[in-house]
Structure formats: C-alpha cells, structure tokens
C-alpha cells in the first residue's frame, strides 16, 4: 500500500520510504505497538499504531510557492537556499490520537535548526504553528514508536533524516 503512494509524491518532491520491521507474527506486533502487557490489557486498547511505514519528503521552496494558487502568500526566508523538509508521514493511518498537544518549549532546543531546514513558507503561518500542525497531524500518529514518542524526538528524527540523505548526490 505504501509503495503505491511513492511514485505520485516523487513527482512533487523527492521522497524516502521508511519501512518498519516486518511484524508478521501477531504477538510480536502487539509487543511492538503496546510494549509487553497482559492480554487483558491489550483488549482494552485502541490500535493507534496501524501504519507500517513512514514517508519522508523534501521540497524545493520555490516549487512549493509556484504550486500555490496565490504565490503572493508564500515567503521564503532569506537564510533558506536549499531543499527543506516537507514532512514525515505515517502511511495507511487508520486511527490516530490527536490528543497530544505541542508547546513551543517542546522544540525550543531545535528551533534554529528547524527554522533552517523546516521553515514555514506561508506568510500567514509562523514556523512554530506549522510545526505544531505537523505534529498534531503526523507526529502524534508516529508517536507509537519509541524513538518518536514526543514532539522533540519526532523533530529530531526529521532533522537526522534530512542530514543523512543528501539530495544532491
């Protein structure tokens, strides 16, 4: 299912598909999603981690601005002259908890790096509000994975992926 999404997004921006380990045995999948718990506890939980892969995308700021119906609403920060993060999205999400808010203090230590590599390109939206929306829509869904189970960790993973994959190569 995830693989069919990739060709469509590649035409818009470079994308990287990240697959979770193959949990084919039901007991391992439950351990992965909820940690080791008693079976009675599992039956009471909703299945929030229904996805099996993540899609990491980068975008060229100028192309993003041109894709808008009103390019005048776009603003590329002066310090941005490279590909920026477009998002890290769990694919095939069925249920997602939108109950985990994000505060500015959650990403304060990453703010300079996020402003450089993941800025808001819309005049009407501050970068923090953009990041908060990305967290609520995608990050909270990814939070069922231990390495991304907070806003700070989710954005750290994005920045690490951005550094790891040099699009110019």
mmCIF file of C-alpha atoms in Angstrom:
data_model
loop_
_atom_site.group_PDB
_atom_site.id
_atom_site.type_symbol
_atom_site.label_atom_id
_atom_site.label_comp_id
_atom_site.label_asym_id
_atom_site.label_seq_id
_atom_site.Cartn_x
_atom_site.Cartn_y
_atom_site.Cartn_z
ATOM 1 C CA UNK A 1 0.000 0.000 0.000
ATOM 2 C CA UNK A 2 2.771 2.447 0.895
ATOM 3 C CA UNK A 3 4.678 1.751 -2.259
ATOM 4 C CA UNK A 4 1.839 2.908 -4.485
ATOM 5 C CA UNK A 5 1.920 6.350 -2.854
ATOM 6 C CA UNK A 6 5.621 6.865 -3.545
ATOM 7 C CA UNK A 7 5.577 7.391 -7.339
ATOM 8 C CA UNK A 8 2.921 10.083 -7.005
ATOM 9 C CA UNK A 9 4.900 12.022 -4.404
ATOM 10 C CA UNK A 10 8.226 11.665 -6.197
ATOM 11 C CA UNK A 11 6.873 13.828 -8.995
ATOM 12 C CA UNK A 12 6.172 16.567 -6.461
ATOM 13 C CA UNK A 13 9.247 16.214 -4.288
ATOM 14 C CA UNK A 14 11.968 13.699 -3.523
ATOM 15 C CA UNK A 15 10.695 11.108 -1.085
ATOM 16 C CA UNK A 16 12.127 8.347 1.035
ATOM 17 C CA UNK A 17 10.050 5.427 2.192
ATOM 18 C CA UNK A 18 10.944 4.102 5.628
ATOM 19 C CA UNK A 19 9.581 0.675 6.476
ATOM 20 C CA UNK A 20 9.039 -0.655 9.946
ATOM 21 C CA UNK A 21 10.359 -4.124 10.739
ATOM 22 C CA UNK A 22 8.097 -6.881 9.445
ATOM 23 C CA UNK A 23 5.968 -7.982 12.367
ATOM 24 C CA UNK A 24 4.229 -10.916 10.759
ATOM 25 C CA UNK A 25 3.521 -12.765 13.964
ATOM 26 C CA UNK A 26 0.619 -11.190 15.846
ATOM 27 C CA UNK A 27 2.311 -11.489 19.246
ATOM 28 C CA UNK A 28 5.355 -9.531 18.073
ATOM 29 C CA UNK A 29 3.154 -6.861 16.500
ATOM 30 C CA UNK A 30 1.249 -6.395 19.776
ATOM 31 C CA UNK A 31 4.538 -6.155 21.694
ATOM 32 C CA UNK A 32 5.750 -3.557 19.234
ATOM 33 C CA UNK A 33 2.599 -1.459 19.434
ATOM 34 C CA UNK A 34 1.943 -1.595 23.149
ATOM 35 C CA UNK A 35 5.031 -2.959 24.865
ATOM 36 C CA UNK A 36 4.850 -6.206 26.792
ATOM 37 C CA UNK A 37 1.496 -6.244 28.517
ATOM 38 C CA UNK A 38 -1.034 -8.768 29.699
ATOM 39 C CA UNK A 39 -3.535 -9.931 27.063
ATOM 40 C CA UNK A 40 -6.429 -8.474 29.070
ATOM 41 C CA UNK A 41 -4.813 -5.029 28.855
ATOM 42 C CA UNK A 42 -4.442 -5.332 25.082
ATOM 43 C CA UNK A 43 -8.126 -5.907 24.510
ATOM 44 C CA UNK A 44 -8.939 -2.573 26.182
ATOM 45 C CA UNK A 45 -6.589 -0.536 23.952
ATOM 46 C CA UNK A 46 -7.413 1.037 20.616
ATOM 47 C CA UNK A 47 -4.994 0.293 17.815
ATOM 48 C CA UNK A 48 -3.314 3.655 17.281
ATOM 49 C CA UNK A 49 -0.226 2.305 15.553
ATOM 50 C CA UNK A 50 -1.936 0.916 12.482
ATOM 51 C CA UNK A 51 0.700 2.072 9.976
ATOM 52 C CA UNK A 52 3.751 0.113 8.866
ATOM 53 C CA UNK A 53 5.858 2.685 7.026
ATOM 54 C CA UNK A 54 6.776 6.363 7.037
ATOM 55 C CA UNK A 55 7.197 8.650 4.064
ATOM 56 C CA UNK A 56 9.906 11.308 4.423
ATOM 57 C CA UNK A 57 9.716 14.097 1.845
ATOM 58 C CA UNK A 58 11.761 17.140 0.968
ATOM 59 C CA UNK A 59 10.617 20.097 -1.102
ATOM 60 C CA UNK A 60 12.206 22.872 -3.125
ATOM 61 C CA UNK A 61 10.822 26.123 -1.606
ATOM 62 C CA UNK A 62 10.452 27.903 -4.960
ATOM 63 C CA UNK A 63 8.497 24.995 -6.436
ATOM 64 C CA UNK A 64 6.242 24.946 -3.385
ATOM 65 C CA UNK A 65 5.498 28.657 -3.803
ATOM 66 C CA UNK A 66 4.779 28.219 -7.517
ATOM 67 C CA UNK A 67 2.375 25.379 -6.765
ATOM 68 C CA UNK A 68 0.120 27.677 -4.749
ATOM 69 C CA UNK A 69 -2.876 29.304 -6.390
ATOM 70 C CA UNK A 70 -1.695 32.617 -4.931
ATOM 71 C CA UNK A 71 2.125 32.691 -4.910
ATOM 72 C CA UNK A 72 1.968 36.044 -3.083
ATOM 73 C CA UNK A 73 1.026 34.212 0.150
ATOM 74 C CA UNK A 74 4.431 32.497 0.099
ATOM 75 C CA UNK A 75 7.563 33.775 1.825
ATOM 76 C CA UNK A 76 10.914 32.017 1.540
ATOM 77 C CA UNK A 77 13.155 33.053 4.456
ATOM 78 C CA UNK A 78 16.434 34.663 3.339
ATOM 79 C CA UNK A 79 18.538 32.003 5.074
ATOM 80 C CA UNK A 80 16.777 29.187 3.156
ATOM 81 C CA UNK A 81 18.540 28.296 -0.085
ATOM 82 C CA UNK A 82 18.245 24.525 -0.143
ATOM 83 C CA UNK A 83 15.714 21.701 -0.041
ATOM 84 C CA UNK A 84 13.551 21.867 3.069
ATOM 85 C CA UNK A 85 11.675 19.182 4.949
ATOM 86 C CA UNK A 86 8.134 18.758 3.727
ATOM 87 C CA UNK A 87 7.182 16.097 6.235
ATOM 88 C CA UNK A 88 7.472 12.655 7.765
ATOM 89 C CA UNK A 89 4.134 10.938 7.426
ATOM 90 C CA UNK A 90 2.924 7.566 8.647
ATOM 91 C CA UNK A 91 1.238 5.852 5.712
ATOM 92 C CA UNK A 92 -2.053 3.999 5.957
ATOM 93 C CA UNK A 93 -3.085 5.530 9.274
ATOM 94 C CA UNK A 94 -6.442 4.256 10.422
ATOM 95 C CA UNK A 95 -6.644 5.638 13.961
ATOM 96 C CA UNK A 96 -4.572 8.449 15.348
ATOM 97 C CA UNK A 97 -4.677 10.170 18.687
ATOM 98 C CA UNK A 98 -4.926 13.925 18.208
ATOM 99 C CA UNK A 99 -4.864 14.368 21.961
ATOM 100 C CA UNK A 100 -1.156 15.188 22.386
ATOM 101 C CA UNK A 101 -0.570 18.950 22.266
ATOM 102 C CA UNK A 102 2.738 20.536 21.390
ATOM 103 C CA UNK A 103 4.197 23.591 23.072
ATOM 104 C CA UNK A 104 6.980 25.898 21.962
ATOM 105 C CA UNK A 105 9.159 24.616 24.811
ATOM 106 C CA UNK A 106 8.944 21.101 23.297
ATOM 107 C CA UNK A 107 11.148 22.112 20.352
ATOM 108 C CA UNK A 108 12.942 25.145 21.765
ATOM 109 C CA UNK A 109 16.359 23.474 21.618
ATOM 110 C CA UNK A 110 15.840 22.626 17.930
ATOM 111 C CA UNK A 111 14.339 25.955 16.862
ATOM 112 C CA UNK A 112 17.358 27.313 14.957
ATOM 113 C CA UNK A 113 17.862 24.063 13.070
ATOM 114 C CA UNK A 114 14.147 23.705 12.331
ATOM 115 C CA UNK A 115 13.987 27.285 11.043
ATOM 116 C CA UNK A 116 16.784 26.457 8.615
ATOM 117 C CA UNK A 117 15.616 23.028 7.457
ATOM 118 C CA UNK A 118 11.842 23.072 8.044
ATOM 119 C CA UNK A 119 10.553 26.645 7.891
ATOM 120 C CA UNK A 120 7.010 27.717 7.215
ATOM 121 C CA UNK A 121 6.828 29.081 3.689
ATOM 122 C CA UNK A 122 3.485 30.806 4.220
ATOM 123 C CA UNK A 123 3.296 34.447 5.296
ATOM 124 C CA UNK A 124 0.191 33.708 7.339
ATOM 125 C CA UNK A 125 1.714 30.921 9.444
ATOM 126 C CA UNK A 126 4.660 31.118 11.831
ATOM 127 C CA UNK A 127 7.121 28.257 11.736
ATOM 128 C CA UNK A 128 6.061 27.124 15.212
ATOM 129 C CA UNK A 129 2.413 26.913 14.165
ATOM 130 C CA UNK A 130 3.460 24.935 11.088
ATOM 131 C CA UNK A 131 5.496 22.520 13.215
ATOM 132 C CA UNK A 132 2.657 22.196 15.710
ATOM 133 C CA UNK A 133 0.229 21.338 12.882
ATOM 134 C CA UNK A 134 2.689 18.744 11.514
ATOM 135 C CA UNK A 135 2.996 17.212 14.981
ATOM 136 C CA UNK A 136 -0.768 17.037 15.502
ATOM 137 C CA UNK A 137 -1.455 15.620 12.041
ATOM 138 C CA UNK A 138 1.525 13.276 11.586
ATOM 139 C CA UNK A 139 3.847 13.231 14.602
ATOM 140 C CA UNK A 140 1.225 12.166 17.109
ATOM 141 C CA UNK A 141 0.438 9.232 14.801
ATOM 142 C CA UNK A 142 4.125 8.292 14.688
ATOM 143 C CA UNK A 143 4.436 8.619 18.476
ATOM 144 C CA UNK A 144 3.544 4.974 18.989
ATOM 145 C CA UNK A 145 7.170 4.258 18.022
ATOM 146 C CA UNK A 146 9.516 4.740 20.966
ATOM 147 C CA UNK A 147 12.052 6.805 19.007
ATOM 148 C CA UNK A 148 9.383 9.334 18.039
ATOM 149 C CA UNK A 149 7.236 9.349 21.159
ATOM 150 C CA UNK A 150 7.465 13.068 21.853
ATOM 151 C CA UNK A 151 7.489 16.233 19.759
ATOM 152 C CA UNK A 152 11.201 16.676 20.459
ATOM 153 C CA UNK A 153 12.061 13.147 19.312
ATOM 154 C CA UNK A 154 9.822 13.361 16.242
ATOM 155 C CA UNK A 155 11.501 16.559 15.054
ATOM 156 C CA UNK A 156 14.968 15.246 15.921
ATOM 157 C CA UNK A 157 14.316 12.226 13.682
ATOM 158 C CA UNK A 158 13.242 14.534 10.842
ATOM 159 C CA UNK A 159 16.403 16.597 11.172
ATOM 160 C CA UNK A 160 18.573 13.465 11.286
ATOM 161 C CA UNK A 161 16.912 12.130 8.139
ATOM 162 C CA UNK A 162 17.440 15.489 6.425
ATOM 163 C CA UNK A 163 21.148 15.356 7.307
ATOM 164 C CA UNK A 164 21.514 11.694 6.344
ATOM 165 C CA UNK A 165 20.074 11.919 2.848
ATOM 166 C CA UNK A 166 21.907 14.371 0.614
ATOM 167 C CA UNK A 167 19.566 15.038 -2.267
ATOM 168 C CA UNK A 168 22.373 16.497 -4.388
ATOM 169 C CA UNK A 169 24.128 13.125 -4.514
#
